[in-house]
mmCIF file of C-alpha atoms in Angstrom:
data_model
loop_
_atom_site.group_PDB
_atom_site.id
_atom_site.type_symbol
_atom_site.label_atom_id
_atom_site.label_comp_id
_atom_site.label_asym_id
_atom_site.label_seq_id
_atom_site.Cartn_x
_atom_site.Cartn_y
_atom_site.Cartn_z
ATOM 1 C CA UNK A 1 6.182 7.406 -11.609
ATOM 2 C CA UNK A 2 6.871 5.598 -8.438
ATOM 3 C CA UNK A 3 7.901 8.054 -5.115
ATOM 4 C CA UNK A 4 11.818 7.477 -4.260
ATOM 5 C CA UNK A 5 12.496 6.757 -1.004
ATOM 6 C CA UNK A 6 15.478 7.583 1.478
ATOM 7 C CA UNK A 7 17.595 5.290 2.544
ATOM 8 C CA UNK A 8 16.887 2.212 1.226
ATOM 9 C CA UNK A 9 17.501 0.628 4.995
ATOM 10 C CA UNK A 10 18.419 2.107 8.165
ATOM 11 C CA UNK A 11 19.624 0.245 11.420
ATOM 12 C CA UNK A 12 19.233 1.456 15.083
ATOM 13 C CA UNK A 13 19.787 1.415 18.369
ATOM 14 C CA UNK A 14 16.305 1.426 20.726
ATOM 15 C CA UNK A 15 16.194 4.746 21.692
ATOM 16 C CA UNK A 16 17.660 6.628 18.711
ATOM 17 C CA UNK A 17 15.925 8.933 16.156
ATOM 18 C CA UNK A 18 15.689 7.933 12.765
ATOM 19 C CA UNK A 19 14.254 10.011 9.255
ATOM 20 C CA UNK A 20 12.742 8.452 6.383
ATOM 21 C CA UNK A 21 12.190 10.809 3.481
ATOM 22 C CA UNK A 22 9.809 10.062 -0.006
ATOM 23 C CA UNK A 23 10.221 12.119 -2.853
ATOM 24 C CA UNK A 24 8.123 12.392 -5.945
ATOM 25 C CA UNK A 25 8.758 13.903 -9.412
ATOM 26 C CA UNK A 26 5.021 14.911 -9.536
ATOM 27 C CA UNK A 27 3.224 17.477 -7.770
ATOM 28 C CA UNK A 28 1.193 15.698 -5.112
ATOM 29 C CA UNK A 29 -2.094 16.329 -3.445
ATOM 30 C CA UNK A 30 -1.453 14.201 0.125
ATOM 31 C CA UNK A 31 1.151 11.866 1.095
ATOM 32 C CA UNK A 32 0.195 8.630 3.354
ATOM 33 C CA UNK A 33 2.464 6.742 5.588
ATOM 34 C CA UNK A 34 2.578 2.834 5.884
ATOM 35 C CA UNK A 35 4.607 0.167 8.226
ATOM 36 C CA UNK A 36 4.472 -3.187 7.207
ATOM 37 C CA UNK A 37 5.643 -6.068 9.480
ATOM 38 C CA UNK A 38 7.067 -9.247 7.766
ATOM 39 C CA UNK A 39 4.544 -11.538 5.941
ATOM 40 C CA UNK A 40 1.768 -8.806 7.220
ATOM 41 C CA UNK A 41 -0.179 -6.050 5.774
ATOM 42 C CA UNK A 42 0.969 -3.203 5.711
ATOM 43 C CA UNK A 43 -0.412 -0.799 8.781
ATOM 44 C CA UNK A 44 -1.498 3.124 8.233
ATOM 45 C CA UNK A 45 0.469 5.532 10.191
ATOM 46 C CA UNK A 46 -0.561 8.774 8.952
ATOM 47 C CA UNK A 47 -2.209 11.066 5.917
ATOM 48 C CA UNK A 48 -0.624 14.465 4.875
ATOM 49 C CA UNK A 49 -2.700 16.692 2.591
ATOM 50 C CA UNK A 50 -1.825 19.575 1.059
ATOM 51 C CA UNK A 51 -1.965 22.982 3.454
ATOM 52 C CA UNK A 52 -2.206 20.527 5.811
ATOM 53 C CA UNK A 53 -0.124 20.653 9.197
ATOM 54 C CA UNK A 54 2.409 18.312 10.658
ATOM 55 C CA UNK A 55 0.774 15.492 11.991
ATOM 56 C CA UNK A 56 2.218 13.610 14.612
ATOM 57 C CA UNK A 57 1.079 10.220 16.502
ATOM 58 C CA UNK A 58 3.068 9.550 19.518
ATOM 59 C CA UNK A 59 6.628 9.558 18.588
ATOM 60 C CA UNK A 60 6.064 9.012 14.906
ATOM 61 C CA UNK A 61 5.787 12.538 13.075
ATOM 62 C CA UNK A 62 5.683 13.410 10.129
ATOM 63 C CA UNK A 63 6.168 16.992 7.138
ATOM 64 C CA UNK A 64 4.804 17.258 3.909
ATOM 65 C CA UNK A 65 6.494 20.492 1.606
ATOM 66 C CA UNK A 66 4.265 20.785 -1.215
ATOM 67 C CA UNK A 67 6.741 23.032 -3.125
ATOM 68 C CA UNK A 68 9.908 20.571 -3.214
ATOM 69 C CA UNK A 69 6.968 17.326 -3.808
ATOM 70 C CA UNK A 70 8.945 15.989 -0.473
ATOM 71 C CA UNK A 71 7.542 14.561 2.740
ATOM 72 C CA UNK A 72 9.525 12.964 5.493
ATOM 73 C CA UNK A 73 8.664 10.371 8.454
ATOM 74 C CA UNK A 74 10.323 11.347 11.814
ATOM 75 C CA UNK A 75 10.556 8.150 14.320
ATOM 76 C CA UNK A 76 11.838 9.718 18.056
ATOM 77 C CA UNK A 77 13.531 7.707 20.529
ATOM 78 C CA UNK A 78 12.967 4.255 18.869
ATOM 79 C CA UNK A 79 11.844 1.278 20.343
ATOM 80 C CA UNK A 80 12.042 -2.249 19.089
ATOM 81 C CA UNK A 81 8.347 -2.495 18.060
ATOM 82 C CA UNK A 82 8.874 0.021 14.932
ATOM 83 C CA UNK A 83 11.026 -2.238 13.289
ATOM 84 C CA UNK A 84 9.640 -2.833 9.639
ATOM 85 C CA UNK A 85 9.025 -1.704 6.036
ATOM 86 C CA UNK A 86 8.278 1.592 5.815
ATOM 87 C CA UNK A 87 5.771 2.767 2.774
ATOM 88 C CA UNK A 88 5.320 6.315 1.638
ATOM 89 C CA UNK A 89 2.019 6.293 -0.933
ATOM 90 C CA UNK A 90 1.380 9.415 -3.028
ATOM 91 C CA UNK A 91 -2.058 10.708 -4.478
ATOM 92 C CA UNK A 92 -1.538 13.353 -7.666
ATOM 93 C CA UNK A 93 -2.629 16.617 -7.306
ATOM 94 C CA UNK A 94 -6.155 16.761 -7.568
ATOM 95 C CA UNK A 95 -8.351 15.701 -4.851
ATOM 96 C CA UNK A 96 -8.873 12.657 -3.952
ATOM 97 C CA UNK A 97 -6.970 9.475 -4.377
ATOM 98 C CA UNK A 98 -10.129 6.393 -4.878
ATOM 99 C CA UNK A 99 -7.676 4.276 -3.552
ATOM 100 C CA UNK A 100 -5.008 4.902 -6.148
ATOM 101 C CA UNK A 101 -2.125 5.422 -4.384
ATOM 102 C CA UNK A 102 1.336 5.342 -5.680
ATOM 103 C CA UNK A 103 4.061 3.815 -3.437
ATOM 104 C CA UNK A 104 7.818 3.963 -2.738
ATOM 105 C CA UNK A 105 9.799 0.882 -2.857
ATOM 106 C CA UNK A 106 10.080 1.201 0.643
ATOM 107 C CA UNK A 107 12.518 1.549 3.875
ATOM 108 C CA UNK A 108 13.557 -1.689 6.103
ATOM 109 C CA UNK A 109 14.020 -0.442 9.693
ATOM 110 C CA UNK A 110 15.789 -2.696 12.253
ATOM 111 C CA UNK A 111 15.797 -1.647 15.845
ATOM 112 C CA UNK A 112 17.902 -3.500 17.889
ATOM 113 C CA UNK A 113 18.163 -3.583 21.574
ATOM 114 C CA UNK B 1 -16.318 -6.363 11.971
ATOM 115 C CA UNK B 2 -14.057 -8.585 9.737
ATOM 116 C CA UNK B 3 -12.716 -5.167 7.484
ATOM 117 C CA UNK B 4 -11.464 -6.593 4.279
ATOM 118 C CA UNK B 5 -10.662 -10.074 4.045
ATOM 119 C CA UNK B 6 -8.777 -11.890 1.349
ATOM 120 C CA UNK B 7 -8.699 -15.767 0.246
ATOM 121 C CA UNK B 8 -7.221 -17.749 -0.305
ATOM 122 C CA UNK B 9 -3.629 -17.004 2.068
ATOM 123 C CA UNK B 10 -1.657 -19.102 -0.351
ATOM 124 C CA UNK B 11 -1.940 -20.420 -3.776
ATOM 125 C CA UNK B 12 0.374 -22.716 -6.072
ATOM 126 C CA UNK B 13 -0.333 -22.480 -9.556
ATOM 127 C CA UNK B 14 1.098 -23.992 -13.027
ATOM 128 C CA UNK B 15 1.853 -21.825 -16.101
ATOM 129 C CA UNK B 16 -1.353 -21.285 -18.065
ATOM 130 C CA UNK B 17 -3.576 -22.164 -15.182
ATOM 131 C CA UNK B 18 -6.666 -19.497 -14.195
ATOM 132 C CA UNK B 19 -7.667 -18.633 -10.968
ATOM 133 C CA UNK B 20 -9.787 -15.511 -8.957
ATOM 134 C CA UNK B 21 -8.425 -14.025 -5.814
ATOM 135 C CA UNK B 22 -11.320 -12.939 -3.652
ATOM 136 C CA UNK B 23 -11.832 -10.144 -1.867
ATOM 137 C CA UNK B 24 -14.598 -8.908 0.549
ATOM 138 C CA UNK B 25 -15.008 -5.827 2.388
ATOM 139 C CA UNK B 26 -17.841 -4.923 4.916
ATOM 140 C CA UNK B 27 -17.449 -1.422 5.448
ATOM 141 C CA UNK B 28 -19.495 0.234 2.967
ATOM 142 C CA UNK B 29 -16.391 1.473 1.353
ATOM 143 C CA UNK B 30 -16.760 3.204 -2.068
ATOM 144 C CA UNK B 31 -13.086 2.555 -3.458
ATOM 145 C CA UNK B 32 -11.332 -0.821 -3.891
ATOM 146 C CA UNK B 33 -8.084 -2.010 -5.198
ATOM 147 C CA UNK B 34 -5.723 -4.320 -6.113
ATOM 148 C CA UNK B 35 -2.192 -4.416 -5.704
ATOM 149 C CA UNK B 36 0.883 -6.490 -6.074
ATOM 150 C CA UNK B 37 4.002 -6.669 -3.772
ATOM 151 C CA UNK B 38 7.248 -7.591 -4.754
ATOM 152 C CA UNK B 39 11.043 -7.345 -3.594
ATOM 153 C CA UNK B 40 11.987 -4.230 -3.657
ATOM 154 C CA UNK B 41 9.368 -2.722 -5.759
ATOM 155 C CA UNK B 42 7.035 -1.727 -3.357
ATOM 156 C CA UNK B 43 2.864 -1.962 -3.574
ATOM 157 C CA UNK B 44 1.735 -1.751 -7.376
ATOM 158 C CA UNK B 45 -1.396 -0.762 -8.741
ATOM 159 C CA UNK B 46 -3.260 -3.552 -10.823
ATOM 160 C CA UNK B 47 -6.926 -2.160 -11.281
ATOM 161 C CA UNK B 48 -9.062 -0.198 -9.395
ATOM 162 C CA UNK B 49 -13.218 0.529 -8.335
ATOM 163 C CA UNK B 50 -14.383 3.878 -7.232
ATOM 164 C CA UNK B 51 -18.356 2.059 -6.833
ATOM 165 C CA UNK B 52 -20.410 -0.971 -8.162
ATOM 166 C CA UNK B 53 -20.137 -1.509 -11.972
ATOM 167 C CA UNK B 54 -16.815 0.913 -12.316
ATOM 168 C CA UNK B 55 -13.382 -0.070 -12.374
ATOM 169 C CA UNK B 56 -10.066 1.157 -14.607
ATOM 170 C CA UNK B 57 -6.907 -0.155 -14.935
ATOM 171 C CA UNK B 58 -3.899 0.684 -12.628
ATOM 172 C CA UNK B 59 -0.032 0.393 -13.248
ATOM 173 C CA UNK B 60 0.187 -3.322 -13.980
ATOM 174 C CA UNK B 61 -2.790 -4.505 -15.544
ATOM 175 C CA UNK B 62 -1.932 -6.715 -18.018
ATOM 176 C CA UNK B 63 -2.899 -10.327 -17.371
ATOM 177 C CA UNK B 64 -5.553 -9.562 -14.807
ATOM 178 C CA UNK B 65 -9.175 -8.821 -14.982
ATOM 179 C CA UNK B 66 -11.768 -7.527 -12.310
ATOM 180 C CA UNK B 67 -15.152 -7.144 -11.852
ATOM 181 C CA UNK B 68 -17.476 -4.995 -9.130
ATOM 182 C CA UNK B 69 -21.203 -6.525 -9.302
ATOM 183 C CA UNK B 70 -21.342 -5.424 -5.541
ATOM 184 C CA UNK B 71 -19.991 -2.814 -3.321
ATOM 185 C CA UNK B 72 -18.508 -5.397 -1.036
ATOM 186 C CA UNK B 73 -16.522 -8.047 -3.660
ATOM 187 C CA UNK B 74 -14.032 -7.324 -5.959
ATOM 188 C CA UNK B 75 -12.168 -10.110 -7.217
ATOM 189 C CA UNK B 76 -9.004 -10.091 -9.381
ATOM 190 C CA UNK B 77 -9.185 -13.305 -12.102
ATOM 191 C CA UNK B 78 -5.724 -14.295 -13.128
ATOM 192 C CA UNK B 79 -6.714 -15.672 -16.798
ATOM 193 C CA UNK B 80 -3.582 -17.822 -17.485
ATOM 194 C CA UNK B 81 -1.333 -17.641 -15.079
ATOM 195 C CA UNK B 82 2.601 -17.021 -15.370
ATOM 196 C CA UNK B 83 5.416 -17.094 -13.276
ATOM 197 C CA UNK B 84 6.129 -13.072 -13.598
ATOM 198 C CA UNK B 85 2.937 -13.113 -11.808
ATOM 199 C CA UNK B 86 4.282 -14.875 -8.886
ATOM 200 C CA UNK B 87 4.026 -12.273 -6.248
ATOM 201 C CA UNK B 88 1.883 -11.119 -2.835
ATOM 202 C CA UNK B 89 -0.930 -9.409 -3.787
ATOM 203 C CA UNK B 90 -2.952 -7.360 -1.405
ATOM 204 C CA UNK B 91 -6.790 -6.006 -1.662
ATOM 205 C CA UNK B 92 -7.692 -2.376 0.032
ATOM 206 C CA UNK B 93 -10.547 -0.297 0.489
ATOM 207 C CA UNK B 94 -10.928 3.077 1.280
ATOM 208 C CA UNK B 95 -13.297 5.729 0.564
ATOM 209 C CA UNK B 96 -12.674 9.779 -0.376
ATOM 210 C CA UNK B 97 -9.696 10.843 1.788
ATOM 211 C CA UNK B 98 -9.709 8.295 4.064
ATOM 212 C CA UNK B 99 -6.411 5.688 4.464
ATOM 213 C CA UNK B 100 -6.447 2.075 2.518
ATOM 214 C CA UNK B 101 -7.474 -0.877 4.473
ATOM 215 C CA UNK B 102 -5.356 -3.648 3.687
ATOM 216 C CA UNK B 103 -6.746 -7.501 3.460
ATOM 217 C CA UNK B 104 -3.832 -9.926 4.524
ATOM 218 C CA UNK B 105 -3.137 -10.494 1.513
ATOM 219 C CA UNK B 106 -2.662 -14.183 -0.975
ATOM 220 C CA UNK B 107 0.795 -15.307 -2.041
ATOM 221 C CA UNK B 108 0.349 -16.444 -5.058
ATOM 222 C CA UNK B 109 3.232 -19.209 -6.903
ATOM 223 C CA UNK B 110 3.081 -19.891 -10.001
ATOM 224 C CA UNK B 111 5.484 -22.686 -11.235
#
């Protein structure tokens, strides 16, 4: 069953802090994180695995909590480059994912100046 | 190092028409796959390869076969094509715990 994602769409101001969260009914094993520009593929932000820490690349972070099946994607002090589709993909419990991920429906971001 | 590459980048079909999407990777990857994007639905599963000679079906299978002779190729035949299948679809590899590379995908019309 396909991850829900939260909110559907999110508009900013450059500068301000936004959360995307991705929940799944099933227990998961890692959660990745996606951006896709318009009429591109979509880009790889980050992996979460299970007893895994926060990960964090520049001002994109992002938590994984096993026990609620949630993960969320912080973005810090926008800027007008992360503007996009934002993907969470989860892999089931159980190890390793052969490239079968299973993705939300996705979060438009819109950073304007 | 061209990573995965996908052709062709567009594609107009009619109803009942056949066609294979290619897709090439040239990373040594072990796992490919194939999946479809549209509107507010998110990336799909259609089938999946964990290594030359394997593959299984995904989420949305029906109407689409695949094939892995090699590690590098795996391409998805549409057998007769239907406008429900109009969508973007988008080939990745990966291998064990690594991220998916994504080709740039083919937008496929079928009218």
């Amino acid at each position: 069953q396909q991850p829900v994602q939260s909110p559907q769409a999110v508009i900013l101001r450059e500068g301000e802090d936004a959360v995307i969260n991705c929940s799944s009914s099933k227990a998961l094993y890692s959660v990745h994180w996606y951006r896709q520009k318009h009429g591109e593929a979509p880009v790889f932000l980050m992996i979460l695995l299970k007893g895994g820490e926060q990960k964090g690349h520049d001002k994109i972070s992002a938590s994984f909590n096993e026990k609620k099946q949630q993960s969320s994607l912080y973005l810090t002090a926008s800027q007008l480059s992360y503007s996009g589709t934002y993907f969470c993909g989860t892999d089931p419990a159980g190890g390793t994912s052969y490239g079968k991920l299973t993705f939300g429906q996705g979060t438009i971001l819109t950073v304007h100046p | 190092n061209a990573g995965v590459t996908q052709t062709p980048k567009f594609q107009v079909l009619k109803t009942g028409q056949s066609m294979t999407l290619q897709c090439a990777q040239d990373m040594n990857h072990e796992y490919m796959s194939w999946y479809r994007q549209d509107p507010g639905m998110g990336l799909r599963l259609i089938h999946y390869s964990v290594g030359a000679g394997i593959t299984d079906q995904g989420e949305v299978p029906n109407g689409y076969n695949v094939s892995r002779s090699t590690t590098e190729d795996f391409p998805l035949r549409l057998l007769s094509a239907a406008p429900s299948q109009t969508s973007v679809y988008f080939c990745a590899s990966s291998y064990i715990g690594s991220p998916l590379h994504f080709g740039n995908g083919t937008r496929l019309t079928v009218t």
